[in-house]
mmCIF file of C-alpha atoms in Angstrom:
data_model
loop_
_atom_site.group_PDB
_atom_site.id
_atom_site.type_symbol
_atom_site.label_atom_id
_atom_site.label_comp_id
_atom_site.label_asym_id
_atom_site.label_seq_id
_atom_site.Cartn_x
_atom_site.Cartn_y
_atom_site.Cartn_z
ATOM 1 C CA MET B 1 0.009 0.058 -0.158
ATOM 2 C CA SER B 2 1.442 3.195 -0.878
ATOM 3 C CA GLU B 3 2.046 6.077 1.509
ATOM 4 C CA LEU B 4 -0.793 8.144 -0.172
ATOM 5 C CA ASN B 5 -3.342 5.550 0.168
ATOM 6 C CA LYS B 6 -2.225 4.536 3.776
ATOM 7 C CA PRO B 7 -5.132 4.855 6.186
ATOM 8 C CA LEU B 8 -4.629 7.645 8.857
ATOM 9 C CA CYS B 9 -3.456 6.389 12.347
ATOM 10 C CA GLY B 10 -2.159 8.823 15.170
ATOM 11 C CA PHE B 11 -3.146 11.684 17.157
ATOM 12 C CA ILE B 12 -3.817 15.461 16.432
ATOM 13 C CA ASN B 13 -3.167 17.774 19.405
ATOM 14 C CA VAL B 14 -5.805 20.534 19.044
ATOM 15 C CA LEU B 15 -5.569 23.809 20.670
ATOM 16 C CA LYS B 16 -9.184 23.885 21.733
ATOM 17 C CA PRO B 17 -10.863 27.575 21.955
ATOM 18 C CA PRO B 18 -12.962 28.586 24.509
ATOM 19 C CA GLY B 19 -16.473 28.326 24.191
ATOM 20 C CA MET B 20 -16.691 25.334 22.287
ATOM 21 C CA SER B 21 -17.334 21.881 23.489
ATOM 22 C CA SER B 22 -14.892 18.872 22.888
ATOM 23 C CA ALA B 23 -17.497 16.969 20.707
ATOM 24 C CA HIS B 24 -17.677 20.147 18.585
ATOM 25 C CA VAL B 25 -14.181 19.924 17.907
ATOM 26 C CA VAL B 26 -14.073 16.275 17.142
ATOM 27 C CA GLY B 27 -16.534 16.941 14.599
ATOM 28 C CA ALA B 28 -14.628 19.742 12.850
ATOM 29 C CA VAL B 29 -11.906 17.645 12.448
ATOM 30 C CA ARG B 30 -13.658 14.872 11.210
ATOM 31 C CA ARG B 31 -15.122 16.991 8.719
ATOM 32 C CA MET B 32 -11.618 17.839 7.543
ATOM 33 C CA LEU B 33 -10.487 14.313 7.533
ATOM 34 C CA GLY B 34 -13.475 12.893 5.545
ATOM 35 C CA LYS B 35 -14.541 9.277 6.576
ATOM 36 C CA VAL B 36 -11.816 8.924 8.887
ATOM 37 C CA LYS B 37 -12.782 7.849 12.486
ATOM 38 C CA VAL B 38 -11.920 10.732 15.099
ATOM 39 C CA GLY B 39 -12.371 10.649 19.157
ATOM 40 C CA HIS B 40 -11.070 12.551 21.936
ATOM 41 C CA ALA B 41 -8.659 11.113 24.658
ATOM 42 C CA GLY B 42 -10.235 13.219 27.438
ATOM 43 C CA THR B 43 -12.746 16.112 27.194
ATOM 44 C CA LEU B 44 -12.207 19.819 28.322
ATOM 45 C CA ASP B 45 -15.205 21.909 29.680
ATOM 46 C CA PRO B 46 -16.505 24.065 26.835
ATOM 47 C CA GLU B 47 -15.552 27.370 28.597
ATOM 48 C CA ALA B 48 -11.956 25.768 28.967
ATOM 49 C CA ALA B 49 -9.187 26.071 26.491
ATOM 50 C CA GLY B 50 -5.939 24.141 25.582
ATOM 51 C CA VAL B 51 -4.582 20.948 24.630
ATOM 52 C CA LEU B 52 -7.068 18.255 23.433
ATOM 53 C CA PRO B 53 -5.662 15.171 21.913
ATOM 54 C CA LEU B 54 -7.779 13.862 19.326
ATOM 55 C CA MET B 55 -7.102 10.028 18.317
ATOM 56 C CA VAL B 56 -7.558 9.209 14.470
ATOM 57 C CA GLY B 57 -8.170 6.001 12.713
ATOM 58 C CA LYS B 58 -6.871 2.835 14.565
ATOM 59 C CA ALA B 59 -5.059 4.922 17.090
ATOM 60 C CA ALA B 60 -8.602 5.090 18.905
ATOM 61 C CA ARG B 61 -7.710 1.303 19.971
ATOM 62 C CA LEU B 62 -4.718 2.698 22.083
ATOM 63 C CA PHE B 63 -7.021 4.817 24.537
ATOM 64 C CA ASP B 64 -6.839 2.127 27.463
ATOM 65 C CA TYR B 65 -3.051 2.123 26.895
ATOM 66 C CA MET B 66 -2.353 5.734 26.929
ATOM 67 C CA GLN B 67 -0.904 7.289 29.988
ATOM 68 C CA ASP B 68 -2.141 10.948 30.970
ATOM 69 C CA LYS B 69 -1.780 10.721 34.485
ATOM 70 C CA GLU B 70 -0.128 14.068 34.779
ATOM 71 C CA LYS B 71 -1.761 17.039 33.334
ATOM 72 C CA ALA B 72 -0.950 20.882 33.921
ATOM 73 C CA TYR B 73 -3.307 24.143 33.877
ATOM 74 C CA VAL B 74 -3.127 27.701 34.371
ATOM 75 C CA THR B 75 -6.268 28.986 35.945
ATOM 76 C CA GLU B 76 -7.563 32.332 37.477
ATOM 77 C CA ALA B 77 -9.308 31.701 41.036
ATOM 78 C CA ALA B 78 -11.810 34.279 41.578
ATOM 79 C CA PHE B 79 -12.290 35.558 45.069
ATOM 80 C CA GLY B 80 -15.777 37.185 46.043
ATOM 81 C CA ALA B 81 -18.241 34.599 44.923
ATOM 82 C CA SER B 82 -19.004 30.830 44.908
ATOM 83 C CA THR B 83 -21.098 29.225 42.161
ATOM 84 C CA ASP B 84 -23.193 26.226 41.646
ATOM 85 C CA THR B 85 -20.859 25.073 38.731
ATOM 86 C CA GLN B 86 -17.744 26.293 40.625
ATOM 87 C CA ASP B 87 -16.801 28.457 37.629
ATOM 88 C CA ALA B 88 -17.678 31.664 35.963
ATOM 89 C CA GLN B 89 -20.855 30.346 34.114
ATOM 90 C CA GLY B 90 -22.807 29.195 37.159
ATOM 91 C CA ALA B 91 -25.319 30.690 39.554
ATOM 92 C CA VAL B 92 -23.964 32.586 42.581
ATOM 93 C CA LEU B 93 -24.421 30.829 45.805
ATOM 94 C CA GLU B 94 -22.468 32.842 48.355
ATOM 95 C CA THR B 95 -20.574 36.244 48.230
ATOM 96 C CA GLY B 96 -17.869 37.782 50.717
ATOM 97 C CA GLU B 97 -15.167 40.577 50.707
ATOM 98 C CA ASP B 98 -12.826 39.064 53.147
ATOM 99 C CA TYR B 99 -10.622 38.923 50.341
ATOM 100 C CA PRO B 100 -7.109 37.122 50.870
ATOM 101 C CA ASP B 101 -3.648 38.573 50.148
ATOM 102 C CA GLU B 102 -0.780 37.025 48.184
ATOM 103 C CA GLU B 103 0.862 35.649 51.048
ATOM 104 C CA ALA B 104 -2.186 33.903 52.237
ATOM 105 C CA ILE B 105 -2.895 32.572 49.057
ATOM 106 C CA ARG B 106 0.719 31.199 48.511
ATOM 107 C CA LYS B 107 0.646 29.391 51.999
ATOM 108 C CA ALA B 108 -2.737 27.862 51.383
ATOM 109 C CA LEU B 109 -1.291 26.534 47.972
ATOM 110 C CA ILE B 110 1.647 24.876 49.704
ATOM 111 C CA GLU B 111 -0.813 23.215 52.115
ATOM 112 C CA MET B 112 -3.155 21.857 49.404
ATOM 113 C CA THR B 113 -0.208 20.059 47.546
ATOM 114 C CA GLY B 114 0.370 16.271 47.583
ATOM 115 C CA VAL B 115 -2.117 13.416 48.011
ATOM 116 C CA MET B 116 -5.449 14.300 49.135
ATOM 117 C CA MET B 117 -9.372 13.387 48.891
ATOM 118 C CA GLN B 118 -11.250 15.687 46.463
ATOM 119 C CA THR B 119 -15.040 15.356 45.877
ATOM 120 C CA PRO B 120 -15.846 15.850 42.362
ATOM 121 C CA PRO B 121 -18.438 19.019 41.310
ATOM 122 C CA MET B 122 -22.139 18.064 40.578
ATOM 123 C CA PHE B 123 -21.708 19.673 37.403
ATOM 124 C CA SER B 124 -19.218 17.199 35.704
ATOM 125 C CA ALA B 125 -19.610 14.299 33.356
ATOM 126 C CA ILE B 126 -19.187 11.474 36.007
ATOM 127 C CA LYS B 127 -21.973 8.893 35.802
ATOM 128 C CA GLN B 128 -23.852 7.904 38.784
ATOM 129 C CA ASP B 129 -26.579 5.265 38.116
ATOM 130 C CA GLY B 130 -26.317 5.749 34.377
ATOM 131 C CA LYS B 131 -26.713 9.326 34.282
ATOM 132 C CA ARG B 132 -24.265 12.161 34.178
ATOM 133 C CA LEU B 133 -24.091 14.201 37.340
ATOM 134 C CA TYR B 134 -24.581 17.384 35.359
ATOM 135 C CA GLU B 135 -27.763 16.129 34.156
ATOM 136 C CA LEU B 136 -29.164 15.463 37.634
ATOM 137 C CA ALA B 137 -27.862 18.990 38.823
ATOM 138 C CA ARG B 138 -29.713 20.710 35.816
ATOM 139 C CA SER B 139 -32.854 18.873 36.780
ATOM 140 C CA GLY B 140 -32.402 20.067 40.512
ATOM 141 C CA LYS B 141 -31.567 16.595 41.773
ATOM 142 C CA GLU B 142 -28.900 16.097 44.348
ATOM 143 C CA ALA B 143 -26.215 13.228 44.525
ATOM 144 C CA ASP B 144 -24.068 11.599 47.082
ATOM 145 C CA ILE B 145 -20.727 11.916 45.261
ATOM 146 C CA PRO B 146 -17.880 10.044 47.006
ATOM 147 C CA ALA B 147 -14.486 11.730 47.376
ATOM 148 C CA ARG B 148 -11.575 10.061 45.459
ATOM 149 C CA GLU B 149 -8.025 10.248 45.847
ATOM 150 C CA VAL B 150 -5.961 12.647 43.620
ATOM 151 C CA THR B 151 -2.532 13.983 43.594
ATOM 152 C CA VAL B 152 -1.569 17.646 43.402
ATOM 153 C CA HIS B 153 2.412 17.634 42.204
ATOM 154 C CA ALA B 154 2.460 21.452 42.126
ATOM 155 C CA LEU B 155 0.439 24.670 42.857
ATOM 156 C CA THR B 156 2.328 27.897 41.812
ATOM 157 C CA LEU B 157 0.722 31.289 42.279
ATOM 158 C CA HIS B 158 2.052 33.525 39.483
ATOM 159 C CA SER B 159 0.292 37.002 40.171
ATOM 160 C CA MET B 160 -2.556 38.654 41.688
ATOM 161 C CA MET B 161 -5.395 39.644 38.958
ATOM 162 C CA GLU B 162 -7.863 42.539 38.584
ATOM 163 C CA ASN B 163 -11.056 41.911 40.544
ATOM 164 C CA HIS B 164 -9.719 39.842 43.304
ATOM 165 C CA GLY B 165 -8.159 37.241 40.941
ATOM 166 C CA ALA B 166 -5.119 35.161 41.460
ATOM 167 C CA LEU B 167 -3.498 33.315 38.387
ATOM 168 C CA ILE B 168 -2.295 29.771 39.621
ATOM 169 C CA SER B 169 -0.385 27.126 37.655
ATOM 170 C CA VAL B 170 -1.355 23.508 38.311
ATOM 171 C CA ARG B 171 0.174 19.988 38.066
ATOM 172 C CA CYS B 172 -2.034 17.307 39.028
ATOM 173 C CA SER B 173 -3.128 13.704 38.262
ATOM 174 C CA LYS B 174 -5.961 12.494 36.227
ATOM 175 C CA GLY B 175 -9.321 12.980 37.349
ATOM 176 C CA PHE B 176 -8.348 16.183 39.376
ATOM 177 C CA TYR B 177 -11.078 19.215 38.989
ATOM 178 C CA VAL B 178 -9.430 22.467 38.906
ATOM 179 C CA ARG B 179 -12.719 24.152 39.515
ATOM 180 C CA THR B 180 -12.960 22.383 42.595
ATOM 181 C CA LEU B 181 -9.529 23.541 43.711
ATOM 182 C CA CYS B 182 -10.644 27.045 43.245
ATOM 183 C CA LYS B 183 -13.670 26.598 45.498
ATOM 184 C CA ASP B 184 -11.807 24.806 47.975
ATOM 185 C CA LEU B 185 -8.833 27.504 48.009
ATOM 186 C CA GLY B 186 -11.691 29.963 48.899
ATOM 187 C CA GLU B 187 -13.231 27.926 51.821
ATOM 188 C CA LYS B 188 -9.599 27.509 53.273
ATOM 189 C CA LEU B 189 -9.190 31.250 52.786
ATOM 190 C CA GLY B 190 -12.566 32.132 54.232
ATOM 191 C CA CYS B 191 -13.661 33.935 51.169
ATOM 192 C CA PRO B 192 -16.210 32.357 48.522
ATOM 193 C CA ALA B 193 -14.226 31.716 45.000
ATOM 194 C CA HIS B 194 -14.681 30.135 41.532
ATOM 195 C CA MET B 195 -12.867 29.284 38.665
ATOM 196 C CA ARG B 196 -12.808 32.304 36.091
ATOM 197 C CA PHE B 197 -10.517 30.995 33.581
ATOM 198 C CA LEU B 198 -8.794 27.908 32.579
ATOM 199 C CA LEU B 199 -6.092 26.717 30.117
ATOM 200 C CA ARG B 200 -4.912 23.154 29.865
ATOM 201 C CA THR B 201 -1.156 23.445 29.002
ATOM 202 C CA GLN B 202 -0.372 19.533 29.082
ATOM 203 C CA SER B 203 -2.201 16.334 28.956
ATOM 204 C CA GLY B 204 0.359 13.497 29.162
ATOM 205 C CA PRO B 205 2.763 13.903 26.231
ATOM 206 C CA PHE B 206 0.451 16.486 24.729
ATOM 207 C CA THR B 207 1.576 20.044 25.233
ATOM 208 C CA LEU B 208 0.848 23.524 23.837
ATOM 209 C CA GLN B 209 4.178 23.238 21.912
ATOM 210 C CA ASN B 210 2.703 20.414 19.761
ATOM 211 C CA ALA B 211 -0.692 21.808 19.466
ATOM 212 C CA HIS B 212 -2.604 23.413 16.497
ATOM 213 C CA THR B 213 -5.435 25.656 16.376
ATOM 214 C CA LEU B 214 -8.642 24.689 14.239
ATOM 215 C CA GLU B 215 -7.776 27.480 12.120
ATOM 216 C CA ALA B 216 -4.138 26.060 11.476
ATOM 217 C CA LEU B 217 -5.617 22.701 10.853
ATOM 218 C CA ALA B 218 -8.317 23.669 8.403
ATOM 219 C CA GLN B 219 -5.443 25.642 6.333
ATOM 220 C CA ALA B 220 -3.358 22.494 6.464
ATOM 221 C CA ALA B 221 -6.494 20.111 5.454
ATOM 222 C CA GLN B 222 -7.348 22.708 2.419
ATOM 223 C CA GLU B 223 -3.670 22.384 1.320
ATOM 224 C CA GLY B 224 -3.679 18.594 1.603
ATOM 225 C CA ARG B 225 -1.230 18.395 4.342
ATOM 226 C CA LEU B 226 -3.284 17.778 7.486
ATOM 227 C CA ALA B 227 -1.732 14.044 7.478
ATOM 228 C CA ASP B 228 1.563 15.660 7.854
ATOM 229 C CA LEU B 229 0.411 17.209 11.507
ATOM 230 C CA LEU B 230 -0.570 13.470 12.882
ATOM 231 C CA LEU B 231 1.744 12.474 15.806
ATOM 232 C CA PRO B 232 2.416 8.942 15.461
ATOM 233 C CA PRO B 233 0.830 6.266 17.896
ATOM 234 C CA GLN B 234 3.871 5.719 19.833
ATOM 235 C CA ALA B 235 3.728 9.413 20.833
ATOM 236 C CA ALA B 236 1.045 8.692 23.652
ATOM 237 C CA LEU B 237 2.995 5.140 24.465
ATOM 238 C CA GLN B 238 6.318 6.384 25.618
ATOM 239 C CA HIS B 239 5.571 4.849 29.106
ATOM 240 C CA LEU B 240 5.469 0.927 27.503
ATOM 241 C CA PRO B 241 8.272 -1.232 26.764
ATOM 242 C CA MET B 242 8.779 -1.724 23.028
ATOM 243 C CA MET B 243 9.928 -4.953 21.583
ATOM 244 C CA ASP B 244 10.770 -5.898 17.886
ATOM 245 C CA VAL B 245 9.211 -8.807 15.743
ATOM 246 C CA PRO B 246 12.298 -11.064 15.227
ATOM 247 C CA ALA B 247 12.958 -12.498 11.741
ATOM 248 C CA GLY B 248 10.917 -15.406 10.814
ATOM 249 C CA LEU B 249 7.907 -14.352 12.939
ATOM 250 C CA GLU B 250 6.243 -11.890 10.853
ATOM 251 C CA LYS B 251 3.679 -14.321 9.322
ATOM 252 C CA PRO B 252 2.827 -15.648 12.876
ATOM 253 C CA VAL B 253 2.285 -12.341 14.246
ATOM 254 C CA ILE B 254 -0.061 -11.574 11.352
ATOM 255 C CA ASN B 255 -1.863 -14.636 11.281
ATOM 256 C CA GLY B 256 -2.201 -15.149 14.932
ATOM 257 C CA GLY B 257 0.339 -18.181 15.198
ATOM 258 C CA HIS B 258 2.669 -19.528 17.823
ATOM 259 C CA LEU B 259 4.936 -16.415 19.237
ATOM 260 C CA PRO B 260 7.462 -17.753 21.735
ATOM 261 C CA TRP B 261 8.772 -15.048 24.355
ATOM 262 C CA LYS B 262 12.317 -16.052 24.123
ATOM 263 C CA ARG B 263 12.351 -14.978 20.358
ATOM 264 C CA PHE B 264 11.532 -11.327 21.158
ATOM 265 C CA LYS B 265 14.024 -8.544 21.994
ATOM 266 C CA ALA B 266 13.536 -5.278 23.652
ATOM 267 C CA VAL B 267 14.039 -2.089 21.394
ATOM 268 C CA HIS B 268 15.663 -0.039 24.136
ATOM 269 C CA GLU B 269 16.732 -2.819 26.396
ATOM 270 C CA THR B 270 13.905 -2.668 28.657
ATOM 271 C CA PRO B 271 11.854 -6.042 28.459
ATOM 272 C CA ALA B 272 8.276 -6.287 29.123
ATOM 273 C CA ALA B 273 7.242 -8.058 32.517
ATOM 274 C CA ASP B 274 4.879 -11.058 32.440
ATOM 275 C CA GLY B 275 1.346 -9.607 32.187
ATOM 276 C CA THR B 276 2.629 -5.863 31.044
ATOM 277 C CA PRO B 277 1.324 -4.693 27.565
ATOM 278 C CA PHE B 278 4.144 -3.766 25.255
ATOM 279 C CA GLY B 279 4.354 -2.084 22.073
ATOM 280 C CA LEU B 280 5.404 -4.327 18.894
ATOM 281 C CA TRP B 281 7.342 -3.211 16.035
ATOM 282 C CA MET B 282 7.363 -4.634 12.583
ATOM 283 C CA ASN B 283 9.046 -3.356 9.575
ATOM 284 C CA GLY B 284 9.918 0.264 11.248
ATOM 285 C CA ALA B 285 6.544 0.828 12.430
ATOM 286 C CA LEU B 286 4.398 0.171 15.414
ATOM 287 C CA CYS B 287 2.053 -2.548 14.373
ATOM 288 C CA ALA B 288 0.233 -3.818 17.680
ATOM 289 C CA ILE B 289 0.028 -3.802 21.557
ATOM 290 C CA ALA B 290 0.981 -7.170 22.794
ATOM 291 C CA GLN B 291 1.315 -8.997 26.228
ATOM 292 C CA ARG B 292 3.787 -11.859 27.722
ATOM 293 C CA HIS B 293 2.016 -14.271 29.208
ATOM 294 C CA GLU B 294 4.703 -16.394 30.868
ATOM 295 C CA ASP B 295 6.656 -17.984 27.919
ATOM 296 C CA GLN B 296 4.074 -16.830 25.186
ATOM 297 C CA VAL B 297 3.135 -13.748 23.280
ATOM 298 C CA LYS B 298 -0.360 -12.754 22.767
ATOM 299 C CA ILE B 299 -1.559 -10.075 20.643
ATOM 300 C CA ARG B 300 -3.980 -7.641 22.383
ATOM 301 C CA THR B 301 -4.610 -4.664 19.842
ATOM 302 C CA TRP B 302 -3.925 -4.804 16.066
ATOM 303 C CA LEU B 303 -2.785 -1.346 14.549
ATOM 304 C CA ALA B 304 -1.233 -2.365 11.263
ATOM 305 C CA GLU B 305 -3.378 -2.942 8.028
#
């Protein structure tokens, strides 16, 4: 198969604009690519901006193997009012004028770093009894939301902003809600607060540096070079061991034949442990995700054509 006719497979890192849902971004890129399958690898709230990785073609099969445990954001916490959505789009619940100073905020951020329990907001996409929490919230219903363990690697106050705001950078684990951080920060400092602004600067290996605006993607599509902006499938799998298909095992790999583990060699001298998934390379390309099972290798996800 020629490179011109080869199906697209990889990731497009979109710089999502504020005011647009993740689903609408997926739809826009799908229209640019034609009939190619496109999905997002983790959503962003409509009013948030920043890194939104999209899976293209068979790369969608890699979702369960991706490592996006670490994320990074820049946010503005606005003191003086809390809202039901914990951001600027919600209805005001409480107001206050005991605004914290810079020193108090810095001290509080230090104390809020590390492993902790966080209760997700009602206005979130978490499912409970088959329904999204935001659907229950919009219908006026309450839900008992269990707290879950999250990790905050770093919180840094960049500057104080107008209208009682504080610009903060956040490095955190997957599942952490920055909106809730702003709300909790207000409660800790004795002044109601909400999130006024959010920019995601990193999601796993995807950063602002390798992100593209929708306008840039549309221009590339018009010029017939959109495929050139795809990151390869292995871009999201840097945490996995990689193994080469040894000579003579190409057909068994393709046809599901017997694959003895002792024949395989690690690409970077770090072999996969028993039961651990790893990337499988053949003819200079990532062809599958496989798994060692004692003295055998099993193909789990096929990527090649």
